[in-house]
Amino acid sequence: MNDGIAYKTQKQPQKRGEVLICDLSVEFGKGEKKTIALTPTDLELKPGTFTALIGPSGCGKSTLLNAVAGFVTPTSGAVYVDGRTVKKPDESVGVIFQNFALFPWFTALQNVNFALKRLDLSRAERIERAHIALEEVGLSEHAKKYPGQLSGGMKQRVAIARTLSSDPDVLLMDEPFGALDAQTRLRMQELLTELWSKREKTVLFVTHDVDEALRLADTVYVMSPSPGRIVEKISVDISRPRPIDQFGEDFLTLRKQILQLLREYENE
Ligand SMILES: Nc1ncnc2c1ncn2[C@@H]1O[C@H](COP(=O)(O)OP(=O)(O)OP(=O)(O)O)[C@@H](O)[C@H]1O
Ligand SMILES: [Mg+2]
């Protein structure tokens, strides 16, 4: 009879991947050359949630993401990942860029394997993990190909496999599909939704594309430049998957709202 109570009071394992951004601001340069890339910003990314940042060029999207990644030092405030202050890049946070950043002289498998060398794994374990990661992104058959022999979408799949193979709790993606053609981009959005649902990572995703943000995210933050800041939080309460040809009224309303915001702040 007591089983239910015992179960409820048992401490549940804590989900990892909580990101807290507290009073974070970033300035570059000094004096007349000073750029306020990001004014003081507070943001909370709950474990396993998908957040998109959208806004015009120069509004501080990459700066915000790079501060979470530990690539940029805050001028004020701090970023915490699972309670730890971010001071430098860390294995618990994976980053994926638009330009894939693969080594051209390594095969797909070798690229993933190379990234795993940071971890304390045997060579056999590394190779096994690399194969599993490539399989997850549907690239098993291309494991032995070099980046030059792969399409843009395939290269980005290798980059995703490489990052996921280290099993980070947080995934930062800076316009990852920006260089891909429209069809490939849609397929990559589907793959990412699938991987995210399965692996329960906390994702922070930068994009210029309103439809992409609405297709992927739980929450979309709209940003504005000069100085860089968040101007609106939009909750996307639409069930997944979100097929592009079945977007309903709720989607169209949010799209209109975001486009209006982007236009409004563009003319400020
Ligand atoms: N390392 C740097 N040194 C000086 N200024 C910088 C640096 N990085 C960014 N900035 C400036 O900070 C502002 C925000 O840049 P950021 O790259 O974050 O914008 P973004 O929103 O990612 O733009 P885009 O959509 O073009 O990628 C811009 O004015 C940019 O010129
Ligand atoms: Mg950028």
Short mmCIF file of C-alpha atoms and ligand atoms in Angstrom, two decimals:
data_model
loop_
_atom_site.label_atom_id
_atom_site.label_comp_id
_atom_site.label_asym_id
_atom_site.label_seq_id
_atom_site.Cartn_x
_atom_site.Cartn_y
_atom_site.Cartn_z
CA MET A 1 0.00 0.00 0.00
CA ASN A 2 2.85 2.32 0.77
CA ASP A 3 4.59 1.70 -2.50
CA GLY A 4 3.03 4.72 -4.18
CA ILE A 5 4.10 7.08 -1.42
CA ALA A 6 7.58 5.60 -1.26
CA TYR A 7 7.88 6.09 -5.02
CA LYS A 8 6.72 9.70 -4.85
CA THR A 9 9.07 10.67 -2.03
CA GLN A 10 12.05 8.96 -3.64
CA LYS A 11 14.46 11.55 -4.92
CA GLN A 12 14.20 11.67 -8.69
CA PRO A 13 17.51 11.86 -10.53
CA GLN A 14 18.14 15.49 -11.37
CA LYS A 15 17.96 16.31 -15.05
CA ARG A 16 21.09 17.97 -16.31
CA GLY A 17 21.46 20.81 -18.75
CA GLU A 18 20.09 23.78 -16.82
CA VAL A 19 21.45 27.08 -18.13
CA LEU A 20 21.10 30.28 -16.14
CA ILE A 21 22.10 33.56 -17.71
CA CYS A 22 22.24 36.25 -15.02
CA ASP A 23 22.64 39.94 -15.76
CA LEU A 24 24.93 39.05 -18.64
CA SER A 25 26.30 41.89 -20.72
CA VAL A 26 29.08 41.87 -23.29
CA GLU A 27 30.97 44.86 -24.67
CA PHE A 28 33.72 44.83 -27.23
CA GLY A 29 36.37 47.54 -27.61
CA LYS A 30 36.88 50.70 -25.60
CA GLY A 31 36.07 54.41 -25.78
CA GLU A 32 34.70 55.51 -29.14
CA LYS A 33 35.18 52.04 -30.55
CA LYS A 34 33.04 50.41 -27.87
CA THR A 35 30.22 48.15 -29.06
CA ILE A 36 27.55 47.02 -26.64
CA ALA A 37 26.95 43.60 -28.16
CA LEU A 38 24.57 42.57 -25.40
CA THR A 39 22.90 44.71 -22.70
CA PRO A 40 22.30 43.05 -19.28
CA THR A 41 20.25 39.95 -20.00
CA ASP A 42 18.60 37.32 -17.81
CA LEU A 43 17.52 34.01 -19.26
CA GLU A 44 16.74 30.56 -17.92
CA LEU A 45 16.91 27.45 -20.08
CA LYS A 46 15.30 24.53 -18.28
CA PRO A 47 16.82 21.07 -18.83
CA GLY A 48 15.65 19.46 -22.05
CA THR A 49 14.00 22.57 -23.50
CA PHE A 50 14.50 23.99 -26.98
CA THR A 51 15.06 27.75 -27.22
CA ALA A 52 15.57 29.78 -30.38
CA LEU A 53 17.12 33.24 -30.71
CA ILE A 54 16.03 35.27 -33.70
CA GLY A 55 16.86 38.81 -34.78
CA PRO A 56 18.66 40.88 -37.41
CA SER A 57 22.39 40.81 -38.03
CA GLY A 58 24.40 42.32 -35.19
CA CYS A 59 21.77 41.99 -32.44
CA GLY A 60 24.02 39.83 -30.28
CA LYS A 61 22.74 36.31 -30.98
CA SER A 62 26.19 34.79 -31.48
CA THR A 63 27.58 36.85 -28.60
CA LEU A 64 24.97 35.40 -26.25
CA LEU A 65 25.58 31.87 -27.51
CA ASN A 66 29.36 32.32 -27.33
CA ALA A 67 29.11 33.49 -23.72
CA VAL A 68 27.23 30.27 -22.86
CA ALA A 69 29.90 28.31 -24.74
CA GLY A 70 32.68 30.00 -22.77
CA PHE A 71 34.22 31.58 -25.88
CA VAL A 72 33.39 35.15 -24.81
CA THR A 73 34.05 36.70 -21.39
CA PRO A 74 31.11 38.60 -19.89
CA THR A 75 31.57 42.31 -19.20
CA SER A 76 29.06 41.91 -16.36
CA GLY A 77 27.05 39.05 -14.96
CA ALA A 78 27.63 35.35 -15.52
CA VAL A 79 26.39 32.15 -17.13
CA TYR A 80 25.84 29.02 -15.04
CA VAL A 81 25.48 25.51 -16.41
CA ASP A 82 24.09 23.18 -13.76
CA GLY A 83 25.28 25.59 -11.11
CA ARG A 84 28.83 25.89 -12.41
CA THR A 85 30.03 29.28 -13.62
CA VAL A 86 31.06 29.15 -17.27
CA LYS A 87 34.63 30.38 -17.55
CA LYS A 88 35.88 28.39 -20.52
CA PRO A 89 34.58 25.81 -23.00
CA ASP A 90 33.43 22.65 -21.26
CA GLU A 91 32.57 19.12 -22.38
CA SER A 92 29.04 19.42 -20.99
CA VAL A 93 28.29 22.06 -23.63
CA GLY A 94 28.51 21.14 -27.34
CA VAL A 95 28.63 23.75 -30.10
CA ILE A 96 27.62 23.43 -33.76
CA PHE A 97 28.35 26.20 -36.26
CA GLN A 98 27.14 27.00 -39.75
CA ASN A 99 30.44 26.12 -41.43
CA PHE A 100 30.64 22.52 -40.07
CA ALA A 101 34.30 22.97 -38.98
CA LEU A 102 35.32 19.47 -40.08
CA PHE A 103 38.91 18.43 -40.76
CA PRO A 104 39.09 17.87 -44.54
CA TRP A 105 41.92 15.32 -44.24
CA PHE A 106 39.87 13.08 -41.92
CA THR A 107 36.97 10.82 -42.93
CA ALA A 108 33.57 11.29 -41.29
CA LEU A 109 34.43 8.53 -38.81
CA GLN A 110 37.86 9.98 -38.08
CA ASN A 111 36.37 13.44 -37.50
CA VAL A 112 34.01 12.05 -34.84
CA ASN A 113 36.74 9.81 -33.39
CA PHE A 114 39.16 12.74 -33.15
CA ALA A 115 36.70 14.80 -31.09
CA LEU A 116 36.29 11.87 -28.69
CA LYS A 117 40.01 11.82 -27.91
CA ARG A 118 39.38 14.42 -25.20
CA LEU A 119 37.43 11.81 -23.27
CA ASP A 120 38.92 9.02 -21.25
CA LEU A 121 37.99 6.19 -23.64
CA SER A 122 39.87 3.32 -25.23
CA ARG A 123 40.32 3.40 -29.00
CA ALA A 124 37.77 0.58 -29.40
CA GLU A 125 35.22 2.48 -27.30
CA ARG A 126 35.82 5.64 -29.31
CA ILE A 127 35.30 3.88 -32.62
CA GLU A 128 32.15 2.21 -31.35
CA ARG A 129 30.75 5.53 -30.10
CA ALA A 130 31.65 7.23 -33.38
CA HIS A 131 29.83 4.52 -35.36
CA ILE A 132 26.74 4.81 -33.14
CA ALA A 133 26.72 8.61 -33.53
CA LEU A 134 27.02 8.40 -37.32
CA GLU A 135 24.23 5.84 -37.39
CA GLU A 136 22.03 8.19 -35.33
CA VAL A 137 22.32 10.86 -38.00
CA GLY A 138 21.83 8.35 -40.82
CA LEU A 139 25.40 8.37 -42.11
CA SER A 140 26.61 4.82 -41.43
CA GLU A 141 27.17 4.15 -45.10
CA HIS A 142 29.30 7.27 -45.51
CA ALA A 143 31.57 6.81 -42.49
CA LYS A 144 34.65 6.35 -44.65
CA LYS A 145 34.07 9.37 -46.89
CA TYR A 146 36.00 12.62 -46.58
CA PRO A 147 34.15 15.96 -46.11
CA GLY A 148 34.95 16.85 -49.73
CA GLN A 149 32.93 13.81 -50.82
CA LEU A 150 29.87 14.77 -48.77
CA SER A 151 26.99 17.18 -49.45
CA GLY A 152 26.39 20.20 -47.18
CA GLY A 153 23.62 18.39 -45.30
CA MET A 154 25.82 15.34 -44.82
CA LYS A 155 28.69 17.48 -43.53
CA GLN A 156 26.39 19.07 -41.00
CA ARG A 157 25.22 15.58 -39.98
CA VAL A 158 28.85 14.64 -39.31
CA ALA A 159 29.25 17.81 -37.23
CA ILE A 160 26.11 16.91 -35.24
CA ALA A 161 27.32 13.32 -34.77
CA ARG A 162 30.68 14.61 -33.61
CA THR A 163 29.06 16.85 -30.99
CA LEU A 164 26.47 14.31 -29.83
CA SER A 165 29.07 11.54 -29.51
CA SER A 166 30.51 13.33 -26.45
CA ASP A 167 27.00 13.34 -24.95
CA PRO A 168 26.88 17.02 -23.88
CA ASP A 169 23.94 18.17 -21.73
CA VAL A 170 23.60 21.45 -23.61
CA LEU A 171 23.70 21.91 -27.37
CA LEU A 172 24.44 25.35 -28.80
CA MET A 173 23.73 25.80 -32.50
CA ASP A 174 24.63 29.01 -34.34
CA GLU A 175 22.70 29.13 -37.62
CA PRO A 176 23.61 25.48 -38.22
CA PHE A 177 21.41 25.11 -41.30
CA GLY A 178 22.02 28.57 -42.75
CA ALA A 179 24.24 27.32 -45.58
CA LEU A 180 21.95 24.48 -46.67
CA ASP A 181 19.42 24.44 -49.50
CA ALA A 182 15.74 24.69 -48.54
CA GLN A 183 14.90 20.97 -48.86
CA THR A 184 17.98 19.82 -46.95
CA ARG A 185 17.27 22.41 -44.31
CA LEU A 186 13.76 21.02 -43.73
CA ARG A 187 15.13 17.48 -43.46
CA MET A 188 17.78 18.63 -40.98
CA GLN A 189 15.08 20.31 -38.87
CA GLU A 190 13.22 16.99 -38.76
CA LEU A 191 16.39 15.11 -37.81
CA LEU A 192 17.19 17.62 -35.08
CA THR A 193 13.65 17.42 -33.63
CA GLU A 194 13.97 13.63 -33.59
CA LEU A 195 17.39 13.67 -31.91
CA TRP A 196 16.32 16.31 -29.42
CA SER A 197 13.18 14.33 -28.42
CA LYS A 198 15.24 11.18 -27.99
CA ARG A 199 18.33 12.57 -26.27
CA GLU A 200 16.64 15.28 -24.16
CA LYS A 201 19.35 17.88 -24.56
CA THR A 202 18.89 21.53 -23.70
CA VAL A 203 19.18 23.33 -27.03
CA LEU A 204 19.92 27.00 -27.74
CA PHE A 205 19.50 27.60 -31.46
CA VAL A 206 20.29 30.79 -33.38
CA THR A 207 18.47 31.43 -36.64
CA HIS A 208 17.36 34.19 -39.00
CA ASP A 209 14.45 32.09 -40.19
CA VAL A 210 11.08 32.61 -38.43
CA ASP A 211 9.60 29.35 -39.73
CA GLU A 212 12.66 27.40 -38.57
CA ALA A 213 12.41 28.91 -35.09
CA LEU A 214 8.69 28.08 -34.87
CA ARG A 215 9.18 24.59 -36.21
CA LEU A 216 11.84 23.70 -33.67
CA ALA A 217 11.53 25.68 -30.46
CA ASP A 218 9.47 25.71 -27.25
CA THR A 219 10.39 29.35 -26.75
CA VAL A 220 11.57 31.97 -29.23
CA TYR A 221 13.37 35.09 -28.05
CA VAL A 222 13.29 38.00 -30.46
CA MET A 223 16.38 40.21 -30.29
CA SER A 224 17.14 43.71 -31.51
CA PRO A 225 20.46 45.50 -32.23
CA SER A 226 22.08 48.78 -31.12
CA PRO A 227 22.39 47.83 -28.37
CA GLY A 228 21.88 44.07 -28.56
CA ARG A 229 19.00 42.93 -26.38
CA ILE A 230 16.02 40.59 -26.05
CA VAL A 231 12.79 42.41 -26.84
CA GLU A 232 10.18 39.64 -26.63
CA LYS A 233 9.63 36.11 -25.42
CA ILE A 234 7.27 33.99 -27.51
CA SER A 235 6.02 30.62 -26.24
CA VAL A 236 5.38 28.10 -29.01
CA ASP A 237 2.67 25.86 -27.65
CA ILE A 238 2.28 23.67 -30.75
CA SER A 239 2.55 19.87 -30.55
CA ARG A 240 5.36 18.05 -32.33
CA PRO A 241 6.19 16.91 -34.92
CA ARG A 242 5.39 20.10 -36.79
CA PRO A 243 5.21 19.18 -40.49
CA ILE A 244 5.74 22.23 -42.67
CA ASP A 245 2.68 21.45 -44.82
CA GLN A 246 0.35 21.21 -41.82
CA PHE A 247 0.92 24.54 -40.14
CA GLY A 248 -2.33 25.84 -38.66
CA GLU A 249 -3.78 29.08 -37.44
CA ASP A 250 -1.73 29.09 -34.20
CA PHE A 251 1.49 28.89 -36.20
CA LEU A 252 0.44 31.67 -38.58
CA THR A 253 -0.47 33.94 -35.66
CA LEU A 254 2.96 33.48 -34.05
CA ARG A 255 4.72 33.95 -37.37
CA LYS A 256 2.87 37.24 -37.91
CA GLN A 257 3.69 38.39 -34.38
CA ILE A 258 7.43 37.68 -34.79
CA LEU A 259 7.60 39.27 -38.25
CA GLN A 260 5.87 42.38 -36.90
CA LEU A 261 8.34 42.59 -34.01
CA LEU A 262 11.31 42.24 -36.36
CA ARG A 263 9.91 44.98 -38.56
CA GLU A 264 9.09 47.25 -35.64
CA TYR A 265 12.59 47.12 -34.16
CA GLU A 266 14.22 47.36 -37.59
CA ASN A 267 12.67 50.83 -37.97
CA GLU A 268 13.57 52.02 -34.48
N1 LIG B 1 35.02 39.95 -31.36
C1 LIG B 1 34.35 41.08 -31.57
N2 LIG B 1 34.98 42.27 -31.55
C2 LIG B 1 34.31 43.44 -31.73
N3 LIG B 1 33.00 43.51 -31.96
C3 LIG B 1 32.30 42.35 -32.01
C4 LIG B 1 32.95 41.08 -31.83
N4 LIG B 1 32.01 40.10 -31.93
C5 LIG B 1 30.85 40.75 -32.17
N5 LIG B 1 31.02 42.07 -32.22
C6 LIG B 1 29.96 43.09 -32.43
O1 LIG B 1 28.92 42.83 -31.49
C7 LIG B 1 27.64 42.99 -32.10
C8 LIG B 1 26.88 41.70 -32.00
O2 LIG B 1 27.50 40.74 -32.83
P1 LIG B 1 26.98 39.24 -32.98
O3 LIG B 1 27.98 38.51 -33.79
O4 LIG B 1 26.64 38.70 -31.64
O5 LIG B 1 25.63 39.46 -33.80
P2 LIG B 1 24.66 38.37 -34.45
O6 LIG B 1 23.28 38.71 -33.96
O7 LIG B 1 25.16 37.00 -34.23
O8 LIG B 1 24.75 38.76 -36.00
P3 LIG B 1 24.65 37.80 -37.31
O9 LIG B 1 23.18 37.52 -37.48
O10 LIG B 1 25.18 38.65 -38.40
O11 LIG B 1 25.46 36.57 -37.06
C9 LIG B 1 27.90 43.45 -33.53
O12 LIG B 1 27.84 44.85 -33.56
C10 LIG B 1 29.32 42.97 -33.80
O13 LIG B 1 29.95 43.80 -34.74
MG MG B 2 25.89 35.49 -35.49
#
